[in-house]
Amino acid sequence: MSDQLYRERLLQDTPYLTSSGRLSERVADRIILQLNRMYPQILSNSEAERFRNPQTPLRTRLSDLLKHLHRKGDRECQEFYRALRNNSDKIYSTLPSRETIPERVEPAETSAEQEKIILNDRGPLFFLACFSAAAGLAILLNYNNPEMKSNGSARKVLGYTAIGFGRHIRNILISFLKEPLGGQ
């Protein structure tokens, strides 16, 4: 991140954001609602109602909101910028403070997150199909291979598998282990 704090950025961007026609009533309401609903410690319900009051001019409400956030602290200002970016990326990208900050990678765009997305792009049906095929193959090998029945390796696998499941499934797997395998 840049050396510039979010509070300083907010001071720099306030004239730009409060200039007439920059932020629409709709975008301002969305930002206020996001701050209120997701971060009630930043904007309480009464504060959100005050900043959304349609009888007060939008410019005054925005100015009051930005002063309020500046008084609250740097984290609150950062959340304002996140809400602004979520609701109006066009305005966020044209902020005066953005011109001095080099583009950085967002936390959601890290390689681990991208890898997780790549691994999960096939959907739940693919997972169920693969899991069903593996389970079917395991059952088929278990009941048709006489070597596995004699040395008890299937019992060992089921015994270790029972550790990771809930109580109900664990009881079923353990009861299967207690029964003689293949009528022995």
PDB file of C-alpha atoms in Angstrom:
ATOM      1  CA  MET A   1       0.000   0.000   0.000  1.00  0.00           C
ATOM      2  CA  SER A   2       1.024   3.592  -0.453  1.00  0.00           C
ATOM      3  CA  ASP A   3       2.364   5.708   2.407  1.00  0.00           C
ATOM      4  CA  GLN A   4      -0.756   7.860   2.089  1.00  0.00           C
ATOM      5  CA  LEU A   5      -3.401   7.027   4.698  1.00  0.00           C
ATOM      6  CA  TYR A   6      -7.055   6.639   3.756  1.00  0.00           C
ATOM      7  CA  ARG A   7      -7.974   9.583   5.976  1.00  0.00           C
ATOM      8  CA  GLU A   8      -5.580  11.800   4.023  1.00  0.00           C
ATOM      9  CA  ARG A   9      -6.945  10.469   0.757  1.00  0.00           C
ATOM     10  CA  LEU A  10     -10.479  11.232   1.912  1.00  0.00           C
ATOM     11  CA  LEU A  11      -9.508  14.835   2.681  1.00  0.00           C
ATOM     12  CA  GLN A  12      -7.969  15.119  -0.776  1.00  0.00           C
ATOM     13  CA  ASP A  13     -11.012  13.571  -2.499  1.00  0.00           C
ATOM     14  CA  THR A  14     -13.765  15.377  -0.556  1.00  0.00           C
ATOM     15  CA  PRO A  15     -14.018  18.414  -2.890  1.00  0.00           C
ATOM     16  CA  TYR A  16     -14.127  16.095  -5.902  1.00  0.00           C
ATOM     17  CA  LEU A  17     -16.806  13.835  -4.389  1.00  0.00           C
ATOM     18  CA  THR A  18     -19.012  16.692  -3.154  1.00  0.00           C
ATOM     19  CA  SER A  19     -18.902  18.657  -6.406  1.00  0.00           C
ATOM     20  CA  SER A  20     -22.358  18.791  -7.947  1.00  0.00           C
ATOM     21  CA  GLY A  21     -23.357  15.862 -10.104  1.00  0.00           C
ATOM     22  CA  ARG A  22     -20.351  13.695  -9.228  1.00  0.00           C
ATOM     23  CA  LEU A  23     -22.164  11.139  -7.053  1.00  0.00           C
ATOM     24  CA  SER A  24     -25.791  10.417  -7.799  1.00  0.00           C
ATOM     25  CA  GLU A  25     -28.387  10.078  -5.066  1.00  0.00           C
ATOM     26  CA  ARG A  26     -28.667   6.368  -5.837  1.00  0.00           C
ATOM     27  CA  VAL A  27     -24.922   5.678  -5.538  1.00  0.00           C
ATOM     28  CA  ALA A  28     -24.668   7.697  -2.324  1.00  0.00           C
ATOM     29  CA  ASP A  29     -27.582   5.732  -0.823  1.00  0.00           C
ATOM     30  CA  ARG A  30     -25.990   2.435  -1.805  1.00  0.00           C
ATOM     31  CA  ILE A  31     -22.691   3.425  -0.187  1.00  0.00           C
ATOM     32  CA  ILE A  32     -24.451   4.498   3.007  1.00  0.00           C
ATOM     33  CA  LEU A  33     -26.510   1.291   3.102  1.00  0.00           C
ATOM     34  CA  GLN A  34     -23.419  -0.859   2.536  1.00  0.00           C
ATOM     35  CA  LEU A  35     -21.549   0.881   5.339  1.00  0.00           C
ATOM     36  CA  ASN A  36     -24.580   0.565   7.627  1.00  0.00           C
ATOM     37  CA  ARG A  37     -25.453  -3.059   6.890  1.00  0.00           C
ATOM     38  CA  MET A  38     -22.008  -4.567   6.567  1.00  0.00           C
ATOM     39  CA  TYR A  39     -20.273  -2.402   9.156  1.00  0.00           C
ATOM     40  CA  PRO A  40     -22.810  -1.162  11.720  1.00  0.00           C
ATOM     41  CA  GLN A  41     -19.931  -0.018  13.917  1.00  0.00           C
ATOM     42  CA  ILE A  42     -19.046   2.510  11.190  1.00  0.00           C
ATOM     43  CA  LEU A  43     -22.574   3.828  10.564  1.00  0.00           C
ATOM     44  CA  SER A  44     -25.361   3.168  13.029  1.00  0.00           C
ATOM     45  CA  ASN A  45     -28.984   3.053  11.877  1.00  0.00           C
ATOM     46  CA  SER A  46     -29.699   6.589  13.082  1.00  0.00           C
ATOM     47  CA  GLU A  47     -26.580   7.949  11.351  1.00  0.00           C
ATOM     48  CA  ALA A  48     -27.508   6.155   8.135  1.00  0.00           C
ATOM     49  CA  GLU A  49     -31.017   7.625   8.282  1.00  0.00           C
ATOM     50  CA  ARG A  50     -29.537  11.093   8.798  1.00  0.00           C
ATOM     51  CA  PHE A  51     -27.210  10.726   5.786  1.00  0.00           C
ATOM     52  CA  ARG A  52     -30.050   9.360   3.628  1.00  0.00           C
ATOM     53  CA  ASN A  53     -32.590  12.076   4.529  1.00  0.00           C
ATOM     54  CA  PRO A  54     -34.111  13.254   1.203  1.00  0.00           C
ATOM     55  CA  GLN A  55     -35.024  16.679   2.664  1.00  0.00           C
ATOM     56  CA  THR A  56     -31.325  17.548   3.038  1.00  0.00           C
ATOM     57  CA  PRO A  57     -29.415  18.375  -0.150  1.00  0.00           C
ATOM     58  CA  LEU A  58     -27.172  15.561  -1.384  1.00  0.00           C
ATOM     59  CA  ARG A  59     -24.055  17.721  -1.300  1.00  0.00           C
ATOM     60  CA  THR A  60     -24.609  18.534   2.397  1.00  0.00           C
ATOM     61  CA  ARG A  61     -25.266  14.900   3.277  1.00  0.00           C
ATOM     62  CA  LEU A  62     -22.132  13.769   1.441  1.00  0.00           C
ATOM     63  CA  SER A  63     -20.036  16.418   3.097  1.00  0.00           C
ATOM     64  CA  ASP A  64     -21.361  15.422   6.531  1.00  0.00           C
ATOM     65  CA  LEU A  65     -20.786  11.722   5.786  1.00  0.00           C
ATOM     66  CA  LEU A  66     -17.190  12.300   4.698  1.00  0.00           C
ATOM     67  CA  LYS A  67     -16.475  14.439   7.784  1.00  0.00           C
ATOM     68  CA  HIS A  68     -18.033  11.748   9.981  1.00  0.00           C
ATOM     69  CA  LEU A  69     -15.896   9.016   8.411  1.00  0.00           C
ATOM     70  CA  HIS A  70     -12.764  11.142   8.701  1.00  0.00           C
ATOM     71  CA  ARG A  71     -13.405  11.623  12.423  1.00  0.00           C
ATOM     72  CA  LYS A  72     -13.992   7.882  12.913  1.00  0.00           C
ATOM     73  CA  GLY A  73     -10.594   6.784  11.595  1.00  0.00           C
ATOM     74  CA  ASP A  74      -8.532   5.255   8.822  1.00  0.00           C
ATOM     75  CA  ARG A  75     -10.309   1.882   8.737  1.00  0.00           C
ATOM     76  CA  GLU A  76     -13.684   3.546   8.282  1.00  0.00           C
ATOM     77  CA  CYS A  77     -12.304   5.651   5.433  1.00  0.00           C
ATOM     78  CA  GLN A  78     -10.924   2.497   3.837  1.00  0.00           C
ATOM     79  CA  GLU A  79     -14.360   0.861   4.021  1.00  0.00           C
ATOM     80  CA  PHE A  80     -15.858   3.946   2.380  1.00  0.00           C
ATOM     81  CA  TYR A  81     -13.445   3.567  -0.519  1.00  0.00           C
ATOM     82  CA  ARG A  82     -14.309  -0.128  -0.774  1.00  0.00           C
ATOM     83  CA  ALA A  83     -18.020   0.719  -0.870  1.00  0.00           C
ATOM     84  CA  LEU A  84     -17.401   3.444  -3.458  1.00  0.00           C
ATOM     85  CA  ARG A  85     -15.477   1.015  -5.635  1.00  0.00           C
ATOM     86  CA  ASN A  86     -18.208  -1.640  -5.320  1.00  0.00           C
ATOM     87  CA  ASN A  87     -20.983   0.788  -6.233  1.00  0.00           C
ATOM     88  CA  SER A  88     -19.286   3.084  -8.749  1.00  0.00           C
ATOM     89  CA  ASP A  89     -15.968   1.914 -10.095  1.00  0.00           C
ATOM     90  CA  LYS A  90     -16.068   4.711 -12.670  1.00  0.00           C
ATOM     91  CA  ILE A  91     -16.004   7.421  -9.984  1.00  0.00           C
ATOM     92  CA  TYR A  92     -13.499   5.470  -7.871  1.00  0.00           C
ATOM     93  CA  SER A  93     -11.022   5.219 -10.738  1.00  0.00           C
ATOM     94  CA  THR A  94     -11.175   8.978 -11.427  1.00  0.00           C
ATOM     95  CA  LEU A  95     -10.527  10.126  -7.844  1.00  0.00           C
ATOM     96  CA  PRO A  96      -7.678  12.664  -7.521  1.00  0.00           C
ATOM     97  CA  SER A  97      -5.955  10.510  -4.888  1.00  0.00           C
ATOM     98  CA  ARG A  98      -5.989   7.507  -7.252  1.00  0.00           C
ATOM     99  CA  GLU A  99      -3.819   9.317  -9.768  1.00  0.00           C
ATOM    100  CA  THR A 100      -0.875   9.316  -7.339  1.00  0.00           C
ATOM    101  CA  ILE A 101      -1.253   5.666  -6.230  1.00  0.00           C
ATOM    102  CA  PRO A 102       0.212   2.917  -8.433  1.00  0.00           C
ATOM    103  CA  GLU A 103      -2.152   0.058  -9.240  1.00  0.00           C
ATOM    104  CA  ARG A 104      -1.817  -2.787  -6.744  1.00  0.00           C
ATOM    105  CA  VAL A 105      -3.155  -6.310  -6.599  1.00  0.00           C
ATOM    106  CA  GLU A 106      -6.293  -6.686  -4.502  1.00  0.00           C
ATOM    107  CA  PRO A 107      -6.296  -9.430  -1.845  1.00  0.00           C
ATOM    108  CA  ALA A 108      -9.059 -11.303  -3.703  1.00  0.00           C
ATOM    109  CA  GLU A 109      -6.859 -11.553  -6.785  1.00  0.00           C
ATOM    110  CA  THR A 110      -3.994 -13.480  -5.221  1.00  0.00           C
ATOM    111  CA  SER A 111      -2.680 -16.581  -6.917  1.00  0.00           C
ATOM    112  CA  ALA A 112      -4.121 -18.884  -4.230  1.00  0.00           C
ATOM    113  CA  GLU A 113      -7.605 -17.484  -4.827  1.00  0.00           C
ATOM    114  CA  GLN A 114      -7.193 -17.786  -8.598  1.00  0.00           C
ATOM    115  CA  GLU A 115      -6.027 -21.370  -8.175  1.00  0.00           C
ATOM    116  CA  LYS A 116      -9.071 -22.124  -6.015  1.00  0.00           C
ATOM    117  CA  ILE A 117     -11.331 -20.683  -8.709  1.00  0.00           C
ATOM    118  CA  ILE A 118      -9.607 -22.703 -11.412  1.00  0.00           C
ATOM    119  CA  LEU A 119     -10.004 -25.908  -9.418  1.00  0.00           C
ATOM    120  CA  ASN A 120     -13.685 -25.237  -8.734  1.00  0.00           C
ATOM    121  CA  ASP A 121     -14.765 -24.199 -12.224  1.00  0.00           C
ATOM    122  CA  ARG A 122     -16.317 -27.573 -13.092  1.00  0.00           C
ATOM    123  CA  GLY A 123     -19.176 -27.363 -10.650  1.00  0.00           C
ATOM    124  CA  PRO A 124     -20.842 -29.695  -8.173  1.00  0.00           C
ATOM    125  CA  LEU A 125     -22.083 -32.273 -10.712  1.00  0.00           C
ATOM    126  CA  PHE A 126     -18.535 -32.999 -11.821  1.00  0.00           C
ATOM    127  CA  PHE A 127     -17.513 -33.501  -8.188  1.00  0.00           C
ATOM    128  CA  LEU A 128     -20.461 -35.839  -7.552  1.00  0.00           C
ATOM    129  CA  ALA A 129     -19.705 -37.844 -10.690  1.00  0.00           C
ATOM    130  CA  CYS A 130     -16.043 -38.282  -9.728  1.00  0.00           C
ATOM    131  CA  PHE A 131     -16.885 -39.111  -6.133  1.00  0.00           C
ATOM    132  CA  SER A 132     -19.536 -41.645  -7.199  1.00  0.00           C
ATOM    133  CA  ALA A 133     -17.118 -43.306  -9.614  1.00  0.00           C
ATOM    134  CA  ALA A 134     -14.415 -43.535  -6.929  1.00  0.00           C
ATOM    135  CA  ALA A 135     -16.850 -44.863  -4.318  1.00  0.00           C
ATOM    136  CA  GLY A 136     -18.263 -47.418  -6.770  1.00  0.00           C
ATOM    137  CA  LEU A 137     -14.794 -48.585  -7.717  1.00  0.00           C
ATOM    138  CA  ALA A 138     -13.828 -48.926  -4.056  1.00  0.00           C
ATOM    139  CA  ILE A 139     -16.944 -50.960  -3.268  1.00  0.00           C
ATOM    140  CA  LEU A 140     -16.435 -53.126  -6.332  1.00  0.00           C
ATOM    141  CA  LEU A 141     -12.827 -53.833  -5.388  1.00  0.00           C
ATOM    142  CA  ASN A 142     -13.813 -54.481  -1.778  1.00  0.00           C
ATOM    143  CA  TYR A 143     -16.413 -57.142  -2.552  1.00  0.00           C
ATOM    144  CA  ASN A 144     -14.783 -58.806  -5.571  1.00  0.00           C
ATOM    145  CA  ASN A 145     -11.168 -59.086  -4.433  1.00  0.00           C
ATOM    146  CA  PRO A 146     -10.560 -62.079  -2.122  1.00  0.00           C
ATOM    147  CA  GLU A 147      -7.138 -60.757  -1.065  1.00  0.00           C
ATOM    148  CA  MET A 148      -8.650 -57.669   0.524  1.00  0.00           C
ATOM    149  CA  LYS A 149     -11.113 -59.769   2.498  1.00  0.00           C
ATOM    150  CA  SER A 150      -8.412 -61.944   3.983  1.00  0.00           C
ATOM    151  CA  ASN A 151      -5.978 -59.285   5.173  1.00  0.00           C
ATOM    152  CA  GLY A 152      -8.535 -56.809   6.533  1.00  0.00           C
ATOM    153  CA  SER A 153      -7.143 -53.693   4.812  1.00  0.00           C
ATOM    154  CA  ALA A 154     -10.671 -52.502   4.049  1.00  0.00           C
ATOM    155  CA  ARG A 155     -11.386 -52.540   7.773  1.00  0.00           C
ATOM    156  CA  LYS A 156      -8.310 -50.414   8.431  1.00  0.00           C
ATOM    157  CA  VAL A 157      -9.347 -47.861   5.812  1.00  0.00           C
ATOM    158  CA  LEU A 158     -12.883 -47.652   7.183  1.00  0.00           C
ATOM    159  CA  GLY A 159     -11.521 -47.367  10.713  1.00  0.00           C
ATOM    160  CA  TYR A 160      -9.425 -44.332   9.785  1.00  0.00           C
ATOM    161  CA  THR A 161     -12.236 -42.872   7.682  1.00  0.00           C
ATOM    162  CA  ALA A 162     -14.609 -42.937  10.654  1.00  0.00           C
ATOM    163  CA  ILE A 163     -12.435 -40.432  12.502  1.00  0.00           C
ATOM    164  CA  GLY A 164     -13.367 -37.522  10.233  1.00  0.00           C
ATOM    165  CA  PHE A 165     -17.157 -37.986  10.172  1.00  0.00           C
ATOM    166  CA  GLY A 166     -19.974 -36.997  12.462  1.00  0.00           C
ATOM    167  CA  ARG A 167     -21.344 -39.204  15.236  1.00  0.00           C
ATOM    168  CA  HIS A 168     -24.110 -40.872  13.186  1.00  0.00           C
ATOM    169  CA  ILE A 169     -21.921 -41.835  10.235  1.00  0.00           C
ATOM    170  CA  ARG A 170     -19.062 -42.819  12.555  1.00  0.00           C
ATOM    171  CA  ASN A 171     -21.388 -45.263  14.361  1.00  0.00           C
ATOM    172  CA  ILE A 172     -22.434 -46.854  11.060  1.00  0.00           C
ATOM    173  CA  LEU A 173     -18.843 -47.279   9.897  1.00  0.00           C
ATOM    174  CA  ILE A 174     -17.711 -48.701  13.238  1.00  0.00           C
ATOM    175  CA  SER A 175     -20.642 -51.145  13.319  1.00  0.00           C
ATOM    176  CA  PHE A 176     -19.606 -52.313   9.854  1.00  0.00           C
ATOM    177  CA  LEU A 177     -16.104 -52.925  11.183  1.00  0.00           C
ATOM    178  CA  LYS A 178     -17.440 -55.071  14.049  1.00  0.00           C
ATOM    179  CA  GLU A 179     -19.385 -57.365  11.695  1.00  0.00           C
ATOM    180  CA  PRO A 180     -17.468 -60.212  10.040  1.00  0.00           C
ATOM    181  CA  LEU A 181     -16.427 -59.303   6.514  1.00  0.00           C
ATOM    182  CA  GLY A 182     -17.910 -61.434   3.724  1.00  0.00           C
ATOM    183  CA  GLY A 183     -19.501 -63.907   6.147  1.00  0.00           C
ATOM    184  CA  GLN A 184     -16.181 -65.035   7.643  1.00  0.00           C
TER     185      GLN A 184
END
